[in-house]
Coordinates of C-alpha atoms in Angstrom, one line a residue:
M159 CA 4.9 -44.1 -20.3
S160 CA 3.6 -40.8 -21.8
L161 CA 5.9 -37.8 -22.2
A162 CA 5.1 -34.7 -20.1
L163 CA 3.8 -31.8 -22.1
A164 CA 6.6 -29.6 -20.7
R165 CA 9.2 -32.0 -22.3
K166 CA 7.3 -32.9 -25.4
Y167 CA 6.8 -29.3 -26.4
R168 CA 10.1 -27.9 -25.4
P169 CA 11.3 -25.5 -28.1
R170 CA 13.8 -26.8 -30.6
N171 CA 15.0 -23.5 -31.9
F172 CA 15.3 -19.8 -30.9
A173 CA 12.2 -18.8 -32.8
T174 CA 9.8 -20.9 -30.8
V175 CA 11.0 -19.7 -27.4
A176 CA 8.1 -17.8 -26.0
V177 CA 8.4 -14.1 -25.0
Q178 CA 12.2 -14.2 -24.6
S179 CA 12.9 -12.8 -28.1
H180 CA 15.5 -10.2 -26.8
V181 CA 17.7 -13.1 -25.6
A182 CA 17.0 -15.6 -28.4
N183 CA 17.7 -13.0 -31.2
T184 CA 21.0 -12.0 -29.5
L185 CA 22.2 -15.6 -29.2
K186 CA 21.1 -16.5 -32.7
G187 CA 22.9 -13.4 -34.1
A188 CA 26.1 -14.2 -32.2
I189 CA 26.2 -17.8 -33.7
A190 CA 25.4 -16.5 -37.2
R191 CA 28.2 -13.9 -37.1
G192 CA 30.7 -16.0 -35.2
R193 CA 30.8 -13.8 -32.1
V194 CA 29.9 -16.4 -29.5
A195 CA 31.1 -15.4 -26.0
H196 CA 32.8 -17.8 -23.6
G197 CA 30.3 -17.4 -20.8
Y198 CA 26.6 -16.5 -20.3
L199 CA 24.4 -15.8 -17.2
L200 CA 20.7 -16.4 -17.8
C201 CA 18.6 -14.9 -15.0
G202 CA 14.8 -15.0 -14.5
P203 CA 11.9 -16.6 -12.7
R204 CA 11.3 -20.4 -12.8
G205 CA 9.8 -21.8 -15.9
T206 CA 10.6 -18.9 -18.2
G207 CA 13.1 -20.8 -20.5
K208 CA 16.6 -20.5 -19.0
T209 CA 17.6 -24.1 -19.5
T210 CA 15.7 -24.3 -22.8
L211 CA 17.8 -21.4 -24.2
A212 CA 21.0 -23.0 -22.9
R213 CA 20.1 -26.3 -24.7
V214 CA 19.2 -24.5 -27.9
L215 CA 22.5 -22.6 -27.8
A216 CA 24.3 -25.9 -27.3
M217 CA 22.3 -27.5 -30.2
A218 CA 23.1 -24.6 -32.5
L219 CA 26.9 -24.7 -31.7
N220 CA 27.1 -28.4 -32.3
C221 CA 24.6 -28.8 -35.1
E222 CA 25.9 -30.9 -38.0
R223 CA 24.4 -28.4 -40.4
R224 CA 25.8 -25.3 -38.7
G225 CA 27.0 -22.7 -41.1
E226 CA 24.3 -23.2 -43.7
P227 CA 23.0 -19.8 -44.8
E228 CA 19.3 -20.8 -44.6
L229 CA 19.6 -21.6 -40.9
Q230 CA 20.9 -18.2 -39.9
G231 CA 22.2 -19.3 -36.5
E232 CA 19.3 -21.7 -35.7
P233 CA 19.8 -25.4 -35.0
C234 CA 18.3 -27.8 -37.5
G235 CA 16.7 -29.9 -34.7
Q236 CA 16.8 -33.0 -36.9
C237 CA 20.4 -34.2 -36.9
A238 CA 21.7 -36.8 -34.4
S239 CA 23.5 -34.2 -32.3
C240 CA 20.5 -31.9 -32.0
Q241 CA 18.3 -34.9 -31.0
R242 CA 20.6 -36.0 -28.2
I243 CA 21.0 -32.5 -26.8
W244 CA 17.3 -31.7 -27.0
S245 CA 16.3 -34.9 -25.2
G246 CA 18.9 -34.5 -22.5
S247 CA 20.7 -37.7 -23.5
A248 CA 24.4 -38.2 -22.9
S249 CA 26.6 -36.1 -25.0
L250 CA 30.4 -35.8 -25.0
D251 CA 30.3 -32.1 -25.7
V252 CA 27.3 -30.9 -23.6
V253 CA 27.4 -31.4 -19.9
E254 CA 24.6 -30.3 -17.6
I255 CA 25.4 -29.8 -13.9
D256 CA 23.0 -29.2 -11.1
A257 CA 24.7 -26.8 -8.7
A258 CA 22.1 -27.5 -6.0
S259 CA 23.9 -30.8 -5.4
N260 CA 27.3 -30.0 -6.8
G261 CA 28.0 -26.6 -5.4
G262 CA 31.2 -27.3 -3.4
V263 CA 34.7 -26.2 -4.2
A264 CA 35.7 -29.8 -5.1
D265 CA 33.0 -29.8 -7.7
A266 CA 34.2 -26.5 -9.1
R267 CA 37.8 -27.8 -9.3
E268 CA 36.6 -30.9 -11.2
L269 CA 34.6 -28.8 -13.6
R270 CA 37.7 -26.6 -14.2
E271 CA 39.8 -29.7 -15.0
R272 CA 37.2 -31.2 -17.3
A273 CA 37.1 -27.9 -19.2
M274 CA 40.7 -28.3 -20.2
Y275 CA 39.8 -31.3 -22.5
A276 CA 39.1 -30.4 -26.1
P277 CA 35.7 -31.1 -27.8
S278 CA 35.2 -34.3 -29.7
G279 CA 35.6 -32.6 -33.1
D280 CA 37.4 -29.7 -34.6
D281 CA 34.1 -28.0 -35.5
R282 CA 32.3 -28.6 -32.2
Y283 CA 32.0 -26.7 -29.0
K284 CA 32.2 -28.0 -25.4
V285 CA 29.2 -26.4 -23.5
Y286 CA 28.8 -26.6 -19.7
I287 CA 25.3 -25.8 -18.5
V288 CA 25.2 -25.1 -14.8
D289 CA 21.6 -24.9 -13.4
E290 CA 20.7 -23.3 -10.1
A291 CA 24.0 -21.4 -10.2
H292 CA 23.2 -19.3 -7.1
M293 CA 23.7 -22.5 -5.1
L294 CA 27.5 -22.5 -5.8
S295 CA 29.5 -21.5 -2.7
R296 CA 31.8 -18.5 -2.6
D297 CA 34.9 -20.8 -2.7
A298 CA 33.4 -22.6 -5.7
W299 CA 33.0 -19.3 -7.6
N300 CA 36.5 -18.3 -6.7
A301 CA 37.8 -21.6 -8.1
L302 CA 36.1 -20.9 -11.4
L303 CA 37.3 -17.2 -11.8
K304 CA 40.4 -18.0 -13.8
V305 CA 38.8 -20.4 -16.2
L306 CA 35.9 -18.0 -16.7
E307 CA 38.2 -15.2 -17.6
E308 CA 40.6 -17.2 -19.9
P309 CA 38.8 -20.4 -20.9
P310 CA 40.2 -22.9 -23.3
P311 CA 39.3 -22.6 -27.0
R312 CA 35.8 -23.6 -28.0
V313 CA 34.5 -23.9 -24.4
V314 CA 31.3 -22.1 -23.4
F315 CA 29.8 -21.8 -19.9
V316 CA 26.1 -21.1 -19.4
F317 CA 24.9 -20.4 -15.9
A318 CA 21.2 -20.4 -15.1
T319 CA 19.8 -18.9 -11.9
T320 CA 16.6 -17.6 -10.4
E321 CA 18.5 -15.4 -7.8
A322 CA 21.1 -13.4 -9.7
Q323 CA 21.8 -11.2 -6.6
K324 CA 23.6 -14.2 -5.0
V325 CA 26.1 -14.5 -7.8
L326 CA 29.5 -12.8 -7.1
G327 CA 30.0 -9.5 -8.9
T328 CA 33.5 -10.6 -10.0
V329 CA 31.8 -13.5 -11.8
V330 CA 29.1 -11.4 -13.4
S331 CA 31.7 -9.1 -14.8
R332 CA 33.3 -12.1 -16.7
L333 CA 30.0 -13.2 -18.3
Q334 CA 27.3 -11.8 -20.6
R335 CA 24.1 -11.4 -18.5
F336 CA 20.6 -11.8 -19.9
D337 CA 17.5 -11.2 -17.8
L338 CA 14.5 -13.2 -18.9
K339 CA 11.0 -11.8 -18.5
R340 CA 8.0 -13.2 -16.8
I341 CA 5.6 -14.8 -19.2
G342 CA 2.2 -13.0 -19.1
P343 CA -1.1 -14.8 -18.7
A344 CA -2.0 -13.9 -22.3
E345 CA 1.1 -15.5 -23.7
I346 CA 0.6 -18.6 -21.5
R347 CA -3.0 -18.9 -22.6
E348 CA -2.0 -18.6 -26.2
R349 CA 0.7 -21.3 -25.9
L350 CA -1.6 -23.6 -24.0
A351 CA -4.2 -23.2 -26.7
A352 CA -1.7 -24.2 -29.4
V353 CA -0.5 -27.2 -27.4
L354 CA -4.0 -28.5 -26.7
T355 CA -5.0 -28.0 -30.3
E356 CA -2.0 -30.0 -31.4
E357 CA -3.0 -32.7 -28.9
G358 CA -6.7 -32.7 -30.1
V359 CA -8.0 -31.8 -26.6
R360 CA -11.2 -29.7 -26.2
F361 CA -10.8 -26.7 -23.9
E362 CA -12.5 -23.6 -22.5
D363 CA -11.0 -20.1 -22.7
D364 CA -11.9 -19.4 -19.0
A365 CA -10.2 -22.7 -18.0
L366 CA -7.0 -21.7 -19.7
G367 CA -7.1 -18.3 -18.0
M368 CA -7.4 -20.0 -14.6
I369 CA -4.3 -22.2 -15.4
A370 CA -2.4 -19.1 -16.6
R371 CA -3.1 -17.2 -13.4
A372 CA -2.2 -20.3 -11.3
A373 CA 1.1 -20.7 -13.2
D374 CA 2.3 -17.3 -12.0
G375 CA 4.4 -16.4 -15.0
G376 CA 6.0 -19.8 -15.6
L377 CA 5.2 -21.6 -18.9
R378 CA 6.6 -24.9 -17.6
D379 CA 4.3 -24.7 -14.6
A380 CA 1.4 -24.0 -16.9
L381 CA 2.1 -27.1 -19.0
S382 CA 2.6 -29.2 -15.8
L383 CA -0.8 -28.0 -14.4
T384 CA -2.4 -28.8 -17.8
D385 CA -1.1 -32.3 -17.5
Q386 CA -2.6 -32.5 -14.0
V387 CA -6.0 -31.4 -15.3
L388 CA -6.0 -33.8 -18.1
S389 CA -5.4 -36.6 -15.7
L390 CA -8.8 -35.9 -14.1
G391 CA -11.9 -37.4 -15.6
E392 CA -12.7 -40.0 -18.2
T393 CA -12.5 -37.8 -21.2
A394 CA -9.6 -35.5 -22.2
E395 CA -10.9 -32.0 -21.9
V396 CA -10.0 -28.8 -20.0
T397 CA -13.0 -27.1 -18.4
S398 CA -13.4 -24.6 -15.6
E399 CA -14.9 -27.2 -13.2
R400 CA -12.0 -29.6 -13.8
V401 CA -9.4 -26.9 -13.3
T402 CA -11.0 -25.9 -10.0
V403 CA -11.1 -29.4 -8.7
A404 CA -7.7 -30.6 -10.0
L405 CA -5.8 -27.5 -8.8
G406 CA -7.8 -27.0 -5.6
L407 CA -8.8 -23.5 -6.6
I408 CA -11.6 -21.5 -5.0
P409 CA -14.6 -20.9 -7.3
D410 CA -15.4 -17.4 -8.5
D411 CA -18.8 -17.6 -6.9
E412 CA -17.2 -17.9 -3.4
Y413 CA -15.3 -14.7 -4.0
I414 CA -18.3 -12.9 -5.3
A415 CA -20.4 -14.0 -2.3
L416 CA -17.6 -12.7 0.0
L417 CA -17.6 -9.4 -1.8
D418 CA -21.4 -9.1 -1.4
V419 CA -21.0 -9.7 2.4
I420 CA -18.5 -6.8 2.6
L421 CA -20.4 -4.4 0.4
E422 CA -23.7 -5.1 2.2
R423 CA -22.1 -4.6 5.6
R424 CA -23.2 -8.0 6.8
A425 CA -20.3 -8.5 9.3
A426 CA -22.1 -11.3 11.2
D427 CA -22.2 -13.5 8.1
I428 CA -18.4 -13.4 7.7
F429 CA -17.7 -16.1 10.3
G430 CA -20.0 -18.6 8.7
L431 CA -18.6 -18.0 5.2
V432 CA -15.0 -18.3 6.4
Q433 CA -15.8 -21.5 8.4
R434 CA -17.3 -23.0 5.3
Q435 CA -14.1 -22.5 3.5
A436 CA -12.1 -23.9 6.4
D437 CA -14.3 -27.0 6.4
A438 CA -13.6 -27.4 2.7
G439 CA -9.9 -27.4 3.4
V440 CA -9.2 -24.2 1.6
D441 CA -5.7 -22.6 1.9
F442 CA -6.4 -19.2 3.5
T443 CA -3.4 -17.8 1.7
L444 CA -5.0 -18.5 -1.6
L445 CA -8.2 -17.1 -0.4
L446 CA -6.5 -13.9 0.7
A447 CA -4.6 -13.6 -2.6
G448 CA -7.8 -14.2 -4.6
L449 CA -9.7 -11.6 -2.6
G450 CA -6.9 -9.1 -3.3
R451 CA -7.1 -9.7 -7.1
L452 CA -10.9 -9.3 -7.0
L453 CA -10.7 -6.0 -5.0
R454 CA -8.0 -4.8 -7.4
A455 CA -10.2 -5.6 -10.4
L456 CA -13.2 -3.9 -8.7
L457 CA -11.1 -0.8 -8.2
A458 CA -10.1 -0.7 -11.8
V459 CA -13.7 -1.2 -12.9
T460 CA -14.9 1.6 -10.5
M461 CA -12.4 4.0 -11.9
G462 CA -13.4 3.2 -15.5
G463 CA -10.7 0.8 -16.4
Q464 CA -10.8 -2.7 -17.9
P465 CA -8.7 -5.2 -15.9
P466 CA -7.4 -8.0 -18.0
E467 CA -7.6 -11.7 -17.3
L468 CA -11.2 -11.8 -15.9
S469 CA -13.8 -14.3 -16.8
D470 CA -17.0 -13.0 -18.4
R471 CA -19.0 -14.0 -15.3
V472 CA -16.7 -12.1 -12.9
R473 CA -16.6 -9.0 -15.2
I474 CA -20.4 -8.8 -15.3
A475 CA -20.6 -9.2 -11.5
L476 CA -18.1 -6.4 -10.9
D477 CA -19.9 -4.1 -13.3
E478 CA -23.1 -4.6 -11.3
R479 CA -21.3 -3.7 -8.0
K480 CA -19.0 -0.9 -9.0
G481 CA -21.4 1.8 -7.8
R482 CA -21.8 0.3 -4.3
V483 CA -18.3 1.2 -2.9
S484 CA -16.1 4.2 -3.2
T485 CA -12.6 4.2 -4.6
G486 CA -11.3 5.4 -1.2
D487 CA -12.7 2.4 0.6
L488 CA -11.2 0.0 -2.0
V489 CA -7.8 1.6 -1.6
R490 CA -8.0 1.2 2.2
M491 CA -9.0 -2.5 1.8
L492 CA -6.1 -3.2 -0.5
H493 CA -3.7 -1.3 1.8
A494 CA -4.9 -3.4 4.7
L495 CA -4.3 -6.6 2.7
L496 CA -0.7 -5.5 2.1
E497 CA -0.2 -4.7 5.7
I498 CA -1.5 -8.0 7.0
E499 CA 0.3 -10.3 4.4
P500 CA 3.7 -10.5 6.3
M501 CA 2.0 -11.1 9.6
Y502 CA -0.4 -13.6 8.0
R503 CA 2.4 -15.9 6.7
K504 CA 3.9 -16.2 10.2
S505 CA 0.7 -16.4 12.2
G506 CA -0.5 -19.6 13.9
Q507 CA -4.1 -18.5 13.7
P508 CA -4.7 -17.5 10.0
Q509 CA -8.4 -18.0 10.2
L510 CA -8.7 -15.5 13.1
L511 CA -6.6 -12.9 11.2
L512 CA -8.7 -13.4 8.1
E513 CA -12.0 -13.0 10.0
T514 CA -10.8 -9.9 11.7
L515 CA -9.7 -8.4 8.5
L516 CA -13.0 -9.1 6.7
V517 CA -15.0 -7.7 9.7
R518 CA -13.0 -4.5 9.4
F519 CA -13.9 -4.4 5.7
A520 CA -17.6 -4.9 6.5
L521 CA -17.5 -2.1 9.1
L522 CA -15.6 0.3 7.0
D523 CA -18.6 2.7 6.8
R524 CA -18.3 3.3 10.5
T525 CA -14.9 4.8 10.4
V526 CA -14.2 8.6 10.3
E527 CA -12.1 10.1 7.6
L528 CA -9.3 12.5 8.6
E529 CA -10.7 15.3 6.4
E530 CA -13.9 15.3 8.5
V531 CA -11.9 15.5 11.7
L532 CA -9.9 18.4 10.4
K533 CA -13.0 20.2 9.3
G534 CA -14.4 19.7 12.8
F535 CA -11.4 21.6 14.2
G536 CA -11.8 24.3 11.5
A537 CA -8.7 23.4 9.5
G538 CA -10.4 21.9 6.5
G539 CA -12.0 25.0 4.9
H540 CA -13.6 28.4 5.4
E541 CA -17.1 27.2 6.4
D542 CA -17.9 27.1 10.1
P543 CA -18.5 23.6 11.5
P544 CA -22.0 22.8 12.7
P545 CA -22.8 23.8 16.3
R546 CA -22.1 21.2 18.9
R547 CA -24.0 20.4 22.0
V548 CA -21.8 20.7 25.0
A549 CA -24.0 18.4 26.9
H550 CA -23.0 15.5 24.7
E551 CA -19.3 16.4 24.3
S552 CA -18.2 17.4 27.8
R553 CA -18.3 14.8 30.4
V554 CA -16.5 16.7 33.2
A555 CA -15.2 15.2 36.4
S556 CA -14.4 17.4 39.3
A557 CA -11.3 17.1 41.5
H558 CA -13.6 18.3 44.4
A559 CA -17.0 16.6 45.0
L560 CA -20.1 18.7 44.2
P561 CA -23.1 18.5 46.6
P562 CA -26.1 16.6 45.3
T563 CA -28.2 19.2 43.4
P564 CA -31.1 18.9 41.0
P565 CA -30.3 19.1 37.3
P566 CA -28.9 22.5 36.5
A567 CA -31.1 25.1 34.9
V568 CA -30.2 27.0 31.9
A569 CA -28.5 30.2 32.8
P570 CA -30.0 33.4 31.3
A571 CA -28.2 35.0 28.5
L572 CA -25.7 37.7 29.4
P573 CA -25.7 41.0 27.7
N574 CA -23.1 41.6 25.0
S575 CA -22.2 37.9 25.0
A576 CA -22.5 35.1 22.5
P577 CA -25.7 32.9 22.6
M578 CA -25.4 30.1 25.0
S579 CA -25.5 26.5 24.0
A580 CA -27.1 23.7 25.9
P581 CA -26.0 23.5 29.5
A582 CA -23.3 21.1 30.5
V583 CA -24.1 18.0 32.4
F584 CA -21.8 17.3 35.4
T585 CA -21.4 13.7 36.4
P586 CA -19.1 13.8 39.4
P587 CA -18.5 10.6 41.4
P588 CA -20.5 10.3 44.7
P589 CA -17.9 9.7 47.3
S590 CA -18.5 10.2 51.0
R591 CA -17.8 13.7 52.4
T592 CA -16.5 15.0 55.6
A593 CA -17.8 18.1 57.2
T594 CA -15.0 20.2 55.8
Q595 CA -15.5 18.9 52.3
Q596 CA -19.3 19.6 52.6
A597 CA -18.6 23.1 53.6
A598 CA -16.1 23.6 50.8
A599 CA -18.6 22.2 48.3
E600 CA -21.4 24.5 49.5
A601 CA -19.0 27.5 49.2
A602 CA -18.1 26.5 45.7
A603 CA -21.7 26.2 44.7
Q604 CA -22.4 29.7 46.0
Q605 CA -19.5 31.0 43.9
I606 CA -20.8 29.3 40.8
A607 CA -24.3 30.8 41.4
A608 CA -22.8 34.2 41.9
A609 CA -20.7 33.9 38.7
S610 CA -23.7 32.9 36.7
A611 CA -25.8 36.0 37.7
P612 CA -25.9 38.7 35.1
A613 CA -25.0 41.5 37.5
S614 CA -21.9 39.7 38.8
R615 CA -20.2 39.4 35.4
A616 CA -18.4 42.6 34.5
I617 CA -18.2 43.2 30.8
A618 CA -15.3 45.3 29.6
P619 CA -16.7 48.4 27.8
E620 CA -15.6 48.9 24.3
P621 CA -13.4 52.0 23.7
R622 CA -15.4 54.8 22.3
R623 CA -14.6 55.8 18.8
T624 CA -13.3 59.2 18.1
G625 CA -15.4 59.5 15.0
G626 CA -17.0 57.6 12.1
G627 CA -15.1 55.3 9.7
S628 CA -12.5 52.8 10.7
P629 CA -11.4 52.3 14.3
T630 CA -8.1 53.6 15.6
L631 CA -5.0 51.4 16.2
E632 CA -5.5 51.7 19.9
Q633 CA -9.1 50.5 19.7
V634 CA -8.0 47.5 17.6
K635 CA -5.3 46.6 20.1
A636 CA -7.8 46.9 23.0
Q637 CA -10.3 44.6 21.3
W638 CA -7.7 42.1 19.8
S639 CA -8.3 39.5 22.5
R640 CA -12.1 39.6 21.7
V641 CA -11.3 38.7 18.1
A642 CA -9.4 35.6 19.2
Q643 CA -12.2 34.8 21.7
T644 CA -14.9 35.1 19.0
L645 CA -13.0 32.8 16.6
R646 CA -12.6 30.3 19.4
T647 CA -16.3 30.4 20.2
N648 CA -17.1 29.9 16.5
G649 CA -15.1 26.7 16.5
R650 CA -12.0 28.0 14.9
G651 CA -9.7 27.3 17.8
M652 CA -6.6 26.8 15.6
V653 CA -7.1 30.1 13.9
A654 CA -7.7 31.8 17.3
E655 CA -4.3 30.5 18.5
A656 CA -2.7 31.8 15.4
V657 CA -4.4 35.3 15.8
Q658 CA -2.8 35.6 19.2
R659 CA 0.7 35.4 17.5
L660 CA -0.1 38.5 15.3
V661 CA 0.3 42.2 16.3
P662 CA -1.9 45.0 14.9
M663 CA 0.5 47.6 13.4
Q664 CA -1.6 50.0 11.3
V665 CA -5.2 50.9 10.3
S666 CA -5.8 52.7 7.0
P667 CA -8.6 55.2 6.6
E668 CA -10.3 52.7 4.2
G669 CA -10.4 50.1 7.0
A670 CA -7.4 47.9 6.0
L671 CA -5.7 46.4 9.0
T672 CA -2.0 45.6 8.8
L673 CA -0.9 42.7 11.0
G674 CA 2.7 42.1 11.8
Y675 CA 4.3 38.8 12.7
A676 CA 7.8 37.6 13.6
P677 CA 9.6 35.5 11.0
A678 CA 9.4 32.5 13.2
D679 CA 5.6 32.7 13.2
D680 CA 5.1 32.4 9.5
T681 CA 3.2 29.2 9.9
F682 CA 0.6 31.0 12.1
A683 CA 0.4 33.8 9.5
M684 CA -0.4 31.3 6.8
A685 CA -3.1 29.7 8.9
V686 CA -4.8 33.1 9.4
D687 CA -4.5 33.8 5.6
R688 CA -6.1 30.5 4.7
A689 CA -9.1 31.4 7.0
R690 CA -9.4 34.9 5.5
A691 CA -13.1 34.8 5.0
D692 CA -13.8 33.8 8.6
M693 CA -11.2 36.3 9.9
I694 CA -12.8 39.3 8.0
A695 CA -16.2 38.3 9.2
V696 CA -15.1 38.3 12.8
L697 CA -13.2 41.6 12.4
Q698 CA -16.3 43.3 10.9
D699 CA -18.5 42.0 13.7
T700 CA -16.1 42.9 16.5
L701 CA -14.6 46.1 15.1
P702 CA -17.0 47.7 12.6
G703 CA -15.2 49.7 10.0
L704 CA -12.5 47.1 9.2
T705 CA -12.9 45.8 5.7
T706 CA -9.8 43.6 5.2
F707 CA -6.4 42.8 6.5
T708 CA -2.9 42.3 5.3
L709 CA 0.1 40.4 6.7
H710 CA 3.5 41.9 7.1
V711 CA 6.7 40.4 8.3
N712 CA 8.3 42.5 11.1
A713 CA 11.8 41.2 11.8
G714 CA 12.0 43.3 14.9
A715 CA 8.7 42.4 16.4
A716 CA 8.2 39.8 19.0
P717 CA 5.2 37.4 18.8
A718 CA 2.0 38.6 20.4
S719 CA 1.6 35.9 22.9
S720 CA 4.0 35.0 25.7
A721 CA 4.2 31.4 24.4
A722 CA 5.3 32.7 21.0
A723 CA 7.9 34.9 22.6
R724 CA 9.9 31.9 23.7
P725 CA 13.1 31.3 21.8
T726 CA 12.1 27.8 20.8
S727 CA 8.7 26.3 19.9
K728 CA 7.0 24.1 22.4
R729 CA 5.8 20.6 21.4
L730 CA 2.1 20.3 21.6
T731 CA 1.2 17.6 24.2
A732 CA -2.0 15.7 24.9
H733 CA -2.5 17.8 28.0
D734 CA -2.3 21.0 26.0
V735 CA -4.9 19.7 23.5
Q736 CA -7.2 18.7 26.4
Q737 CA -6.8 22.1 28.0
Q738 CA -7.5 24.0 24.8
R739 CA -10.6 21.9 24.2
T740 CA -11.8 22.6 27.8
E741 CA -11.4 26.3 27.2
Q742 CA -13.3 26.1 23.9
I743 CA -16.2 24.3 25.5
A744 CA -16.3 26.4 28.7
A745 CA -16.4 29.6 26.6
K746 CA -19.8 28.6 25.2
D747 CA -21.4 28.4 28.6
P748 CA -20.9 30.9 31.5
L749 CA -22.0 28.4 34.1
L750 CA -19.6 25.8 32.8
E751 CA -16.8 28.4 32.6
A752 CA -17.4 29.4 36.3
A753 CA -17.4 25.8 37.4
V754 CA -14.1 25.1 35.5
R755 CA -12.5 28.2 37.0
V756 CA -13.7 27.8 40.6
L757 CA -13.5 24.0 41.0
D758 CA -10.6 23.4 38.7
L759 CA -12.5 20.9 36.6
E760 CA -10.8 18.7 34.0
L761 CA -12.2 17.4 30.7
L762 CA -12.3 13.6 30.7
D763 CA -13.8 12.9 27.2

C-alpha cells in the first residue's frame, strides 16, 4: 500500500515547514535557549501545518541528540524517537488526542490525571497534542484550567484548532498563541513542483496552478488533490486536462464563453449555456465562484493591473476583452455576486437564481445611472438638461371626464412668455356620462379655451425703472417670483425651490444683489451657490442690470416661503414630488396649465 504524499512529505524539522517561519523560528529558538513554555495554542485554517508543527516540537523535545550545538533546536529526524513521533506510532511520551471524539469533561479529567505521570526519562518531555481543540466543551476546559496554569515538570500541552474564537479566554491567557497563515497559491505550486520532481512525475505549470487554487490555502489539501490526479490515467503525469477531469473543475473555455455572452449582450443565449452546465452535472456554486474570479481578474486588467494566478490562455483572453466593458459595470457585477451569495447557498432553485443574475449582467447596458438622473433634475452640474417633450412625459388622467374632442391644436404663443413645447396629450378614460356630467365637461372645455386665448391671460407688467443701471430693491422683490418660475421652466426645479427660500436684501449700484437666508436654510443657500452660473443667467435675463449675487446669513430673517417659515422641516413625500413635477410640466404649456387648474388633473406617470 503506497503512502499518501501528504504523509510521505510531512516536514521533519522546523526549516521545512512551508510559510509558517514566524512560528517555526520562535519554537526552535525556545528549544535552543531552554525557554519552552508549558502550553501552546496553534490557530489557523486546515492544512496549514498545525499538527505538523506540534509533532516537530515533540520530536525536538525528545530527540536523542537534543542539545548538540549544530542542531540549534532542530530535531535530527533520524533517531528512533524522532522516527516514532514523525510516523505517528505509539510513544510513551507523546500522546495525540482528537477532541472531536474526546471532548467531554470525563476525557478532560482523564487527561489531567495522566499528565501527573512523569516522562519515561529524565531528559525527556511529555507532550500532549490535542487536535480540534475547539470541540472541547466548556466543562472540559474548566477541568483543565488548573493543570494548564501549574502543570507538572516537563509536561507540554499543544492545542490545535481552526476556530480559535471558540476557545475560552481564560484558557488562551494561560497559553502562548500562534496564528498560522494561509498558504498562497505561489507557495503551494512551488511545493508541489518540488514533490513531483522528487517523485519523477511530469507536470504542467498551469495544472499546478489549478490544483493550488482548488486547495484554497491548504498544502495538505493540495497534496491530496495531487494524489487524486495521479490516480487517473495510465501514465503518471499532471496535466490541465487530467486536473479538470479528476477534480470536476469547469474548463476555462466555458468561463470565457460565458463572459462573451455577457459582454455581447446576448441574454437569450444564457439559458442554453447554463442548461449545458446543468446537464454536465456542474456544481453551480463552483460556477458562480469561478465567474467571480474571472470578473475580478478582468477588472484588474481593465484598470491596468496584473492579477496573479492566471493561465496564459485566460490572460490573453482578458487582454482582448478589457476594452469592451467599463470598470463601473464590472464593479456592479461583482457587487451583485456578493449580494446573491448568501441567498444562493440556501435556495432550492440555484439554476434559476444563476440565470436571473446572468441576464441582469447581459442587460446592464439598459440601466440608468444615478448621475444621469440627477443631471436630469438639474442637480448634477451647471448645464441645462436637454429640452423634454411634454407629450411623451405627461400622461395625465382627469378626475372629471372630458368630452370627446379632436386632437388638441397647438396654442399660439403668448406675449412675454416662454416658448411653448409640444402640446400635452390627454388620455382620459371613456366612462359613460350623465346629463349633469356632460354639462360640467362642456363648461370646463369652455374655460380651457378661454384660458388659452391670448387676450384672456393677464400678464403682470414689470415695474418701471427709475433710471438706467441696476434695478431697485423693490423692483427685484416684485420680480423675484419670476426668477423662480424661469428656473423651474428651464428644468432647474430644485434650484427654483431653493430660490424661494432666499430674500433680496440689497442691490449695489454695480448690480450686485445680496440675498439673505435664515440659518436653518443653509442647505438651500448652498444649492443656489452651486448653480451660480444658471442663477446669474436668469437674473440678467429677468432683471437687466444685475451682474452677480452674494449670500448672507440673516439670523433675524424668516425664510421667504411659507413652507420654510415652519419651525420644523417637512419630509418630502411621493405626493409632493408628483405635485412639483406636475407644476413643472404645466408651466411649459398654457393649455396644459389651464387644464390642470380647472379640472384638477393629476400626473400619473
